[in-house]
């Protein structure tokens, strides 16, 4: 058993050319046991391509990948046997039954006899596939298909998991289950998950990597990502009593606050947001609250914004529209 | 995991897939119906009035030419189309195990269909006193030939995600392999190589071929790395040389003596080679009961070559 903290997935300066186009450009990644690395990026950024290189499906144009110390190109069998992989769109053999498919996956992973049955039963239980175990795969609904392929990936309890959009097509309950499962497995495994759902990153990931047009543009924790938001640390609230102008004037005087902004005024209340100043933004909410109490204004919904991931995402990746206008 | 285990796991899955799809039953019915009707209606089974299965085996190359690619076309194209190739090739197995496993499944299936033709054997045995050894040898030859065709289908199937293209490509290759040694064609070829136009075309083709090979080598060694202008100029020169090649015998010094002799020898050995690479000669010998190691080696070589190419295709063209 390898020690925790050891890099299970290590991609160094990997690039991928498809003919003349560069799909992945010098990306480096490192995932240790106990980490869930979220992999974000706009459509066509190269997430799936990177994962395909990590799992040894696509040959690398440059760079190297090691899984648990085994080079994916030099020693592919040892490296691949450590990996569970859920490809994009959850491919599976349509004519097989769910159970048959899982048995096949278990056997080809090298499990034998009792082990196969045990692994398959465990996977069926964990992925809630009991209801469809004898159904043939081409008649499954999208969510069940996705879950079957997910089951295939975790079947042999691999130390490394690579999942390309694992919650794609699942219902809210299943999304929740899968997230919990990934979080739970993330305690002992090294996991890479790509997703377009930003809340998911917050919910399950210990680290985030964002790539855009093949290049790595952000690496850090979800908290760090959020902190990049211009909104992070801003205080919003709704105040009853003063007019908007009066409120603005008083809020400008609060130390550690930037220029306040009226969001809406309705039912006699004014919703405002005070962004933090560049320095001394700590305790802003407390000072704003004290101001209202001093003035005797009633207020509600007072809270500090944690920052918005979608905003940061837009800021660090250039949207297609900008690209096209710029080109 | 040992090669046997992983190969067998894949073979089992693939065989199950064959029998889960109607293709298997359609194929088996077609094969049995066609082979029986060709034997009795076209092969002249009764007029031959001999206790042998020659009339039966006669048609096998032609039947296999269409039916085997129909069985083999799905081998890899389907995996590509469904995306399961990504699943299969990220499993901890060698690509060669997968190639072999899938091929074996198809071959076992073809063998199964062939075994179902046993009523033929019963028929000849009931009507006369056939030579069991000759019949067994014919069956082995037929089985080997189906394996060779299947390996070719596996190769074309690994190149494309489109089953139809894969089917057509492998029918064409199998057809050429049959034609090259089919006696009506070889007799034409032999006549042809005496004609001056054949020699002229041969020289021209040789020029184009050599030029392409040299260009490819230069590309690979990146002397001419992808420059469009250079390769245009190259093909221009080639076109001129090809024209020269077309009328080489009119050009005084080329059309005489040793050069002429060399070209004729080349033509003769090409025709000879075509006959040798054809399945016809090898299968014909086997179905007549002649056991020759070279025939066995021939079929094995075709299989190994085509399967090896399949592996290379899968390794290099994954996307
Ligand atoms: N086989 C291929 N041949 C040519 N180009 C390809 C191939 N596969 C991917 N690409 C290109 O590489 C780029 C990255 O694709 P990739 O599938 O990795 O994106 P992605 O980040 O997974 O996007 P999405 O969020 O839509 O899944 C795209 O521009 C795509 O067109
Ligand atoms: Mg993708």
XYZ file of C-alpha atoms and ligand atoms in Angstrom:
678
model
C 0.000 0.000 0.000
C 1.521 3.265 -1.075
C 1.818 6.041 1.442
C -0.701 8.840 1.342
C 0.502 12.047 -0.187
C 2.386 10.262 -2.927
C 1.589 11.520 -6.428
C -0.584 8.811 -7.971
C -1.257 10.678 -11.183
C 1.510 12.777 -12.536
C 1.322 14.393 -15.955
C 4.326 16.405 -16.958
C 4.167 18.931 -19.764
C 1.802 16.865 -21.867
C 0.724 18.125 -25.269
C -1.490 16.706 -27.977
C -1.534 17.580 -31.643
C -4.409 16.506 -33.861
C -2.796 17.061 -37.232
C -2.057 20.761 -37.315
C -4.177 21.709 -34.299
C -2.824 21.768 -30.799
C -5.568 20.441 -28.518
C -3.564 20.257 -25.301
C -0.629 22.568 -24.787
C 1.953 21.796 -22.120
C -0.353 20.838 -19.263
C 1.077 19.494 -16.022
C -1.032 17.859 -13.343
C -0.364 16.100 -10.111
C -2.935 14.278 -8.035
C -2.128 12.580 -4.773
C -4.015 10.034 -2.765
C -6.761 11.705 -0.806
C -7.239 14.373 -3.440
C -10.147 15.016 -5.762
C -8.964 17.216 -8.562
C -11.715 19.094 -10.409
C -11.011 19.633 -14.053
C -12.786 22.602 -15.570
C -12.749 24.348 -18.900
C -15.075 25.513 -21.652
C -16.248 23.137 -24.401
C -13.366 22.018 -26.543
C -10.780 23.136 -24.004
C -9.087 19.761 -24.090
C -10.373 18.147 -20.894
C -11.371 14.866 -22.484
C -8.225 14.809 -24.590
C -6.085 15.234 -21.468
C -7.955 12.462 -19.706
C -7.550 10.191 -22.699
C -3.823 10.744 -22.561
C -3.690 10.137 -18.833
C -5.548 6.856 -19.197
C -3.329 5.738 -22.051
C -5.941 5.817 -24.798
C -4.345 8.576 -26.849
C -0.597 8.577 -27.400
C 1.139 11.680 -26.089
C 2.584 14.167 -28.549
C 4.950 15.417 -25.877
C 5.507 15.048 -22.151
C 4.996 12.053 -19.908
C 2.349 10.526 -17.671
C 2.990 8.256 -14.727
C 0.321 6.447 -12.748
C 1.483 5.271 -9.347
C 5.044 5.480 -10.593
C 4.446 3.507 -13.803
C 4.917 5.340 -17.071
C 1.767 5.007 -19.172
C 3.720 4.517 -22.386
C 6.627 2.445 -21.085
C 4.682 0.197 -18.753
C 1.060 0.561 -19.845
C -0.344 -2.598 -18.286
C 0.904 -1.862 -14.772
C -0.235 1.752 -15.085
C -3.656 0.929 -16.517
C -4.381 -1.702 -13.893
C -4.347 1.059 -11.250
C -6.922 3.169 -13.059
C -10.690 3.197 -13.205
C -11.878 5.254 -16.137
C -15.287 6.644 -16.987
C -15.010 7.996 -20.539
C -17.112 10.842 -21.835
C -20.634 9.742 -22.895
C -20.302 6.472 -20.980
C -19.648 3.966 -23.760
C -20.786 0.366 -23.176
C -21.528 -2.714 -25.248
C -25.184 -2.364 -26.240
C -26.058 -6.039 -26.581
C -24.849 -6.991 -23.111
C -26.866 -6.960 -19.928
C -25.706 -4.624 -17.182
C -24.517 -7.550 -15.114
C -22.803 -9.174 -18.089
C -21.045 -5.952 -18.900
C -19.786 -5.581 -15.348
C -18.667 -9.205 -15.251
C -16.739 -8.665 -18.456
C -15.083 -5.563 -17.032
C -14.178 -7.457 -13.869
C -12.708 -10.385 -15.769
C -10.675 -8.242 -18.080
C -9.360 -6.444 -15.032
C -7.945 -9.766 -13.947
C -10.450 -10.691 -11.238
C -11.372 -14.365 -11.029
C -14.199 -16.580 -9.790
C -15.587 -15.370 -6.472
C -13.821 -12.037 -6.777
C -15.770 -11.283 -9.944
C -19.117 -11.963 -8.344
C -18.236 -9.999 -5.247
C -16.938 -7.012 -7.191
C -19.966 -7.000 -9.480
C -22.406 -7.244 -6.579
C -20.648 -4.435 -4.749
C -20.677 -2.206 -7.824
C -24.357 -2.939 -8.469
C -25.183 -2.014 -4.899
C -23.086 1.145 -4.826
C -24.466 2.413 -8.097
C -28.088 1.373 -7.439
C -28.299 -0.823 -10.520
C -30.332 -3.619 -8.915
C -33.442 -2.703 -10.888
C -31.744 -2.990 -14.298
C -29.165 -5.682 -13.734
C -30.650 -8.050 -16.342
C -31.716 -5.335 -18.757
C -29.720 -5.006 -21.944
C -27.623 -1.888 -22.144
C -29.130 -0.495 -25.337
C -32.508 -0.218 -23.624
C -31.222 1.671 -20.586
C -32.105 5.282 -19.944
C -29.252 7.736 -20.166
C -28.803 7.995 -16.423
C -28.710 4.234 -15.919
C -26.279 3.872 -18.800
C -24.066 6.429 -17.162
C -24.285 4.654 -13.857
C -23.431 1.304 -15.431
C -20.303 2.760 -16.919
C -19.530 4.428 -13.608
C -19.920 1.051 -11.915
C -17.449 -0.403 -14.387
C -14.906 2.245 -13.376
C -15.061 1.641 -9.617
C -15.587 -2.110 -9.815
C -12.029 -3.183 -9.047
C -11.543 -0.582 -6.321
C -8.725 1.183 -8.157
C -6.423 3.641 -6.387
C -6.807 6.067 -9.284
C -10.066 7.240 -10.820
C -10.416 9.347 -13.940
C -13.968 10.468 -14.622
C -15.110 12.539 -17.544
C -18.315 14.296 -16.481
C -19.501 11.626 -14.025
C -22.785 13.340 -13.178
C -23.798 14.052 -16.760
C -27.383 12.959 -17.314
C -28.126 11.941 -13.736
C -31.206 13.029 -11.834
C -30.701 15.331 -8.807
C -30.832 12.458 -6.344
C -28.313 10.458 -8.265
C -26.107 13.491 -8.730
C -26.089 13.828 -4.987
C -25.317 10.136 -4.483
C -22.500 10.172 -6.998
C -20.992 13.280 -5.460
C -21.107 11.733 -2.014
C -19.544 8.594 -3.411
C -16.734 10.491 -5.084
C -16.142 12.498 -1.928
C -16.010 9.324 0.100
C -13.679 7.563 -2.341
C -11.584 10.702 -2.548
C -10.395 10.114 0.986
C -8.300 7.148 -0.076
C -7.925 7.482 -3.836
C -6.491 9.925 -6.303
C -9.366 11.203 -8.428
C -9.697 13.501 -11.423
C -13.216 14.622 -12.315
C -14.106 16.877 -15.184
C -17.350 18.749 -15.003
C -19.274 21.744 -16.226
C -21.148 22.103 -12.954
C -19.300 24.598 -10.835
C -21.121 23.830 -7.606
C -19.904 20.283 -7.963
C -16.338 21.492 -7.739
C -17.136 23.236 -4.489
C -18.969 20.228 -3.173
C -16.433 17.503 -3.865
C -13.066 18.777 -5.018
C -9.999 19.469 -2.963
C -8.268 21.070 -5.917
C -9.248 22.730 -9.169
C -7.519 22.954 -12.497
C -8.937 25.076 -15.291
C -7.780 24.753 -18.859
C -8.732 26.938 -21.763
C -7.921 26.172 -25.376
C -5.467 23.537 -24.258
C -3.558 25.723 -21.821
C -3.635 25.560 -18.067
C -5.009 28.832 -16.765
C -5.702 28.139 -13.094
C -4.536 25.713 -10.474
C -5.501 25.923 -6.823
C -8.176 25.058 -4.299
C -11.860 25.867 -4.800
C -11.537 28.481 -2.047
C -8.667 30.157 -3.845
C -10.669 30.113 -7.029
C -13.592 31.782 -5.320
C -11.385 34.338 -3.671
C -10.408 35.499 -7.131
C -13.934 36.717 -7.628
C -14.304 40.492 -7.487
C -17.360 39.856 -5.359
C -15.660 37.726 -2.742
C -16.002 39.375 0.633
C -18.711 41.830 -0.468
C -21.521 42.466 1.988
C -25.100 42.478 0.718
C -28.231 43.337 2.613
C -31.671 44.846 2.361
C -32.381 47.950 4.386
C -35.754 49.433 5.302
C -36.154 53.102 6.161
C -33.649 55.356 4.469
C -33.808 56.498 0.885
C -31.298 55.063 -1.496
C -29.222 58.268 -1.536
C -29.084 58.529 2.230
C -28.092 54.889 2.532
C -25.333 55.257 -0.066
C -23.912 58.276 1.665
C -23.667 56.504 5.019
C -22.269 53.307 3.545
C -19.499 55.208 1.827
C -18.279 56.147 5.258
C -17.811 52.563 6.445
C -14.117 51.787 6.751
C -12.838 48.878 4.701
C -15.706 49.109 2.186
C -15.551 50.024 -1.480
C -18.125 51.988 -3.473
C -21.570 50.654 -2.499
C -24.029 49.703 -5.172
C -27.822 49.599 -5.194
C -29.052 46.266 -6.506
C -32.799 46.837 -6.294
C -35.340 48.719 -4.304
C -38.722 47.222 -3.571
C -41.453 47.176 -0.913
C -39.799 50.063 0.888
C -36.524 48.136 1.142
C -33.283 48.924 -0.663
C -30.977 46.057 -1.544
C -27.334 47.127 -1.566
C -23.951 45.547 -1.923
C -20.731 46.883 -0.460
C -17.618 45.402 -2.026
C -14.579 45.067 0.202
C -11.835 47.663 -0.160
C -8.501 46.451 -1.424
C -7.266 46.361 2.176
C -8.964 46.051 5.528
C -12.018 44.269 4.145
C -12.144 41.934 7.153
C -15.051 42.451 9.489
C -16.887 44.542 6.931
C -20.192 42.879 7.693
C -19.815 43.645 11.382
C -19.147 47.342 10.716
C -22.037 47.633 8.280
C -24.296 46.004 10.826
C -23.137 48.393 13.539
C -23.889 51.360 11.248
C -27.464 50.208 10.695
C -27.979 49.678 14.416
C -26.619 53.143 15.184
C -28.906 54.699 12.600
C -31.815 52.625 13.823
C -32.545 51.158 10.357
C -34.153 47.804 10.021
C -32.427 45.338 7.719
C -32.441 41.712 6.677
C -30.580 39.285 4.401
C -27.271 40.664 5.553
C -24.485 38.334 4.453
C -20.932 38.201 3.152
C -20.615 36.907 -0.399
C -18.258 33.975 -0.810
C -17.458 34.832 -4.387
C -19.065 33.389 -7.453
C -17.374 30.571 -9.301
C -19.083 31.216 -12.590
C -17.789 34.747 -12.548
C -14.211 33.609 -11.974
C -14.639 30.920 -14.589
C -15.711 33.509 -17.127
C -12.855 35.759 -16.153
C -10.108 33.166 -16.466
C -11.382 31.498 -19.637
C -12.002 33.594 -22.650
C -15.591 33.027 -23.789
C -16.086 31.887 -27.375
C -17.852 35.105 -28.246
C -14.815 37.166 -27.314
C -12.552 34.798 -29.185
C -14.617 35.069 -32.304
C -14.966 38.825 -32.137
C -11.276 39.163 -31.498
C -10.320 36.903 -34.374
C -2.842 -11.373 -16.527
C -1.772 -14.074 -18.885
C -2.316 -13.647 -22.584
C -4.583 -16.678 -22.684
C -6.931 -15.384 -20.027
C -7.361 -11.874 -21.357
C -7.645 -13.095 -24.921
C -10.246 -15.651 -23.950
C -12.231 -13.080 -21.955
C -12.455 -10.930 -25.053
C -13.213 -13.879 -27.309
C -16.068 -14.954 -25.047
C -17.608 -11.492 -25.027
C -17.276 -11.143 -28.760
C -18.782 -14.562 -29.461
C -21.722 -13.719 -27.225
C -22.105 -10.480 -29.162
C -22.236 -12.417 -32.449
C -24.977 -14.661 -31.245
C -26.877 -11.770 -29.704
C -27.167 -10.076 -33.077
C -29.208 -11.306 -36.037
C -26.101 -11.067 -38.241
C -24.956 -14.432 -36.923
C -28.136 -16.226 -37.924
C -28.449 -14.432 -41.225
C -24.848 -15.273 -42.008
C -25.202 -18.930 -41.086
C -28.384 -19.329 -43.130
C -26.884 -17.551 -46.110
C -23.736 -19.580 -45.957
C -25.534 -22.906 -45.714
C -28.115 -22.078 -48.377
C -25.635 -20.643 -50.828
C -23.035 -23.322 -50.382
C -25.648 -26.051 -50.838
C -27.302 -24.516 -53.857
C -24.000 -23.665 -55.547
C -22.796 -27.184 -55.004
C -25.841 -28.857 -56.438
C -27.020 -26.325 -59.029
C -23.844 -24.694 -60.319
C -21.001 -26.868 -59.114
C -22.248 -29.891 -61.018
C -22.172 -32.160 -58.011
C -24.141 -34.973 -59.662
C -22.777 -34.756 -63.213
C -19.264 -35.016 -61.783
C -20.288 -38.395 -60.548
C -17.421 -38.666 -58.133
C -17.428 -39.168 -54.395
C -15.729 -35.909 -53.469
C -16.633 -32.492 -52.191
C -14.788 -30.670 -54.995
C -18.053 -29.143 -56.227
C -18.690 -27.913 -52.702
C -15.278 -26.391 -51.978
C -15.074 -24.852 -55.449
C -17.351 -22.063 -54.335
C -15.868 -21.316 -50.963
C -13.472 -18.533 -52.025
C -16.338 -16.721 -53.729
C -18.735 -17.179 -50.842
C -16.173 -16.134 -48.281
C -15.280 -13.095 -50.306
C -18.655 -11.567 -49.391
C -19.638 -13.364 -46.249
C -16.441 -13.127 -44.242
C -16.157 -9.338 -44.563
C -19.779 -9.182 -43.406
C -18.738 -11.003 -40.254
C -15.494 -9.100 -39.807
C -16.591 -5.572 -40.605
C -17.991 -4.943 -37.171
C -14.942 -6.191 -35.273
C -13.318 -2.794 -34.748
C -15.511 -0.309 -36.602
C -18.279 -0.946 -34.125
C -15.950 -0.392 -31.174
C -14.852 2.876 -32.700
C -18.382 4.020 -33.431
C -19.707 3.185 -29.970
C -16.663 4.581 -28.199
C -16.111 1.269 -26.416
C -12.680 1.203 -28.022
C -11.751 3.778 -25.412
C -12.933 1.447 -22.697
C -11.243 -1.626 -24.131
C -7.886 -0.028 -24.817
C -7.657 1.565 -21.378
C -8.043 -1.834 -19.752
C -4.843 -3.432 -18.467
C -4.349 -5.670 -21.500
C -2.067 -5.651 -24.474
C -3.569 -4.360 -27.701
C -2.419 -7.595 -29.318
C -4.554 -9.619 -26.890
C -7.580 -7.628 -27.925
C -6.787 -8.049 -31.618
C -6.261 -11.756 -31.193
C -9.286 -12.236 -28.953
C -11.656 -10.569 -31.348
C -10.198 -12.333 -34.335
C -10.521 -15.707 -32.646
C -14.167 -15.041 -31.843
C -14.905 -14.312 -35.493
C -12.928 -17.305 -36.632
C -14.630 -19.666 -34.212
C -17.917 -18.367 -35.458
C -16.928 -19.005 -39.067
C -15.756 -22.460 -38.021
C -19.128 -23.077 -36.430
C -20.888 -22.196 -39.678
C -18.503 -24.458 -41.572
C -19.163 -27.368 -39.216
C -22.860 -26.978 -39.925
C -22.203 -28.035 -43.526
C -21.655 -31.607 -42.293
C -24.733 -32.891 -44.186
C -22.582 -32.514 -47.302
C -20.170 -35.072 -45.939
C -23.028 -37.383 -45.069
C -24.423 -36.993 -48.568
C -21.201 -37.987 -50.322
C -20.609 -40.739 -47.853
C -24.081 -42.082 -48.530
C -23.718 -41.875 -52.292
C -20.228 -43.209 -52.629
C -17.012 -43.954 -50.915
C -15.143 -40.647 -50.516
C -11.610 -40.262 -49.237
C -11.942 -39.003 -45.665
C -8.466 -37.511 -45.667
C -9.175 -35.394 -48.729
C -12.397 -34.097 -47.216
C -10.732 -33.261 -43.898
C -7.961 -31.499 -45.770
C -10.528 -29.503 -47.745
C -12.269 -28.453 -44.559
C -8.993 -27.368 -42.985
C -8.113 -25.395 -46.107
C -11.516 -23.745 -46.131
C -11.198 -22.879 -42.450
C -7.733 -21.401 -42.976
C -8.948 -19.382 -45.937
C -11.826 -17.970 -43.917
C -9.280 -17.036 -41.241
C -7.130 -15.219 -43.768
C -10.127 -13.288 -45.099
C -11.273 -12.526 -41.575
C -7.864 -11.151 -40.634
C -8.072 -8.891 -43.673
C -11.525 -7.731 -42.608
C -10.209 -7.089 -39.133
C -7.511 -4.924 -40.666
C -9.881 -2.836 -42.769
C -12.291 -2.638 -39.866
C -9.608 -1.170 -37.629
C -9.084 1.656 -40.091
C -12.543 3.178 -40.067
C -15.550 3.672 -37.870
C -17.784 3.047 -40.867
C -18.744 -0.588 -41.275
C -19.799 -0.160 -44.882
C -16.434 1.237 -45.900
C -14.735 -1.505 -43.965
C -16.867 -4.121 -45.739
C -16.219 -2.757 -49.219
C -12.495 -2.412 -48.627
C -12.096 -5.952 -47.435
C -14.280 -7.377 -50.230
C -12.021 -5.612 -52.705
C -8.849 -6.966 -51.104
C -10.247 -10.490 -50.868
C -11.448 -10.234 -54.456
C -7.972 -9.250 -55.633
C -6.439 -12.097 -53.657
C -8.795 -14.500 -55.390
C -8.569 -12.996 -58.869
C -4.790 -12.924 -58.993
C -4.696 -16.683 -59.010
C -8.001 -17.551 -60.639
C -7.083 -19.494 -63.758
C -9.044 -17.375 -66.306
C -7.269 -14.310 -64.951
C -3.816 -15.839 -64.807
C -4.093 -16.995 -68.396
C -4.989 -13.439 -69.396
C -2.077 -12.146 -67.306
C 0.311 -14.512 -69.001
C -0.882 -13.345 -72.421
C -0.722 -9.778 -71.218
C 2.857 -9.823 -70.233
C 3.791 -10.606 -73.765
C 2.111 -7.420 -74.949
C 4.178 -4.292 -75.160
C 1.511 -2.135 -73.471
C 1.688 -4.214 -70.370
C 5.432 -3.682 -70.231
C 5.017 0.033 -70.824
C 2.429 0.419 -68.054
C 4.591 -1.631 -65.772
C 7.562 0.669 -66.214
C 5.386 3.745 -65.741
C 3.862 2.303 -62.589
C 7.309 1.462 -61.334
C 8.399 5.070 -61.803
C 5.388 6.387 -59.861
C 5.882 3.818 -57.142
C 9.564 4.522 -56.671
C 8.926 8.240 -56.661
C 6.265 7.882 -53.970
C 8.522 5.666 -51.872
C 11.426 8.080 -52.109
C 9.166 11.002 -51.257
C 7.764 9.148 -48.267
C 11.239 8.321 -47.018
C 12.305 11.936 -47.415
C 9.208 13.036 -45.507
C 9.884 10.647 -42.689
C 13.506 11.670 -42.422
C 12.036 15.204 -42.633
C 14.339 16.356 -45.395
C 11.279 17.615 -47.250
C 9.131 18.149 -44.190
C 5.744 18.839 -45.679
C 6.700 21.616 -48.063
C 3.985 21.902 -50.671
C 6.130 23.551 -53.345
C 8.819 20.898 -53.197
C 6.354 18.061 -53.412
C 4.563 19.727 -56.357
C 7.863 19.972 -58.184
C 8.541 16.382 -57.233
C 5.295 15.131 -58.705
C 5.932 17.251 -61.824
C 9.215 15.458 -62.403
C 7.496 12.170 -61.711
C 4.839 12.918 -64.330
C 7.502 13.595 -66.958
C 9.415 10.463 -66.019
C 6.187 8.471 -66.167
C 5.605 9.650 -69.717
C 9.141 8.640 -70.571
C 8.439 5.306 -68.902
C 5.292 4.820 -70.967
C 7.301 4.917 -74.167
C 10.539 3.530 -72.891
C 10.800 0.943 -75.648
C 10.753 3.701 -78.268
C 13.771 5.361 -76.736
C 16.731 3.800 -78.471
C 19.029 2.649 -75.713
C 16.269 1.674 -73.294
C 14.377 -0.553 -75.637
C 17.213 -2.988 -76.254
C 19.245 -5.773 -74.822
C 19.684 -6.112 -71.100
C 17.126 -3.475 -70.170
C 14.452 -5.040 -72.303
C 15.320 -8.419 -70.845
C 15.138 -7.019 -67.340
C 11.705 -5.509 -67.873
C 10.402 -8.742 -69.334
C 11.793 -10.706 -66.447
C 10.188 -8.292 -64.019
C 6.814 -8.688 -65.767
C 7.115 -12.451 -65.681
C 8.025 -12.545 -62.021
C 5.198 -10.135 -61.194
C 2.674 -12.421 -62.821
C 4.261 -15.319 -61.030
C 4.142 -13.427 -57.733
C 0.485 -12.511 -58.245
C -0.331 -16.178 -58.642
C 1.668 -17.042 -55.541
C 0.007 -14.459 -53.263
C -3.435 -15.470 -54.428
C -5.430 -17.711 -52.114
C -6.621 -19.751 -55.062
C -3.547 -21.903 -55.663
C -3.097 -22.632 -51.997
C -6.709 -23.428 -51.319
C -7.011 -25.493 -54.472
C -4.096 -27.676 -53.442
C -5.599 -28.251 -50.004
C -9.080 -29.051 -51.203
C -7.589 -31.644 -53.553
C -6.016 -33.228 -50.494
C -2.443 -32.142 -51.127
C -0.878 -31.263 -47.821
C 2.012 -28.883 -48.272
C 3.601 -26.929 -45.474
C 3.921 -23.939 -47.786
C 0.149 -23.662 -48.160
C -0.287 -23.674 -44.395
C 2.474 -21.108 -44.048
C 0.826 -18.956 -46.680
C -2.460 -18.722 -44.787
C -0.671 -18.156 -41.496
C 1.426 -15.401 -43.043
C -1.627 -13.579 -44.358
C -3.269 -13.817 -40.933
C -0.217 -12.685 -39.001
C 0.435 -9.824 -41.377
C -3.168 -8.582 -41.369
C -3.519 -8.898 -37.597
C -0.228 -7.163 -37.028
C -1.416 -4.312 -39.238
C -4.650 -4.231 -37.228
C -2.621 -3.729 -34.062
C -0.556 -0.971 -35.624
C -3.713 0.753 -36.896
C -5.264 0.636 -33.445
C -2.141 1.997 -31.813
C -1.644 4.855 -34.210
C -5.164 5.832 -35.195
C -7.039 6.053 -31.970
C -8.979 9.191 -32.557
N -9.842 12.930 -32.743
C -9.728 14.236 -32.885
N -9.305 14.761 -34.045
C -9.172 16.084 -34.195
N -9.452 16.976 -33.238
C -9.882 16.515 -32.053
C -10.044 15.129 -31.818
N -10.479 14.948 -30.543
C -10.593 16.187 -30.021
N -10.236 17.130 -30.922
C -10.208 18.575 -30.700
O -9.484 18.834 -29.531
C -10.087 19.883 -28.800
C -10.346 19.443 -27.381
O -11.377 18.502 -27.360
P -11.886 17.805 -26.029
O -12.862 16.765 -26.394
O -10.712 17.409 -25.223
O -12.630 19.005 -25.321
P -13.364 19.015 -23.902
O -12.631 19.975 -23.052
O -13.535 17.657 -23.389
O -14.756 19.650 -24.298
P -16.241 19.325 -23.740
O -16.421 20.177 -22.558
O -17.110 19.776 -24.854
O -16.313 17.875 -23.469
C -11.348 20.271 -29.558
O -11.066 21.409 -30.307
C -11.598 19.101 -30.457
O -12.211 19.510 -31.647
Mg -15.087 16.449 -22.963
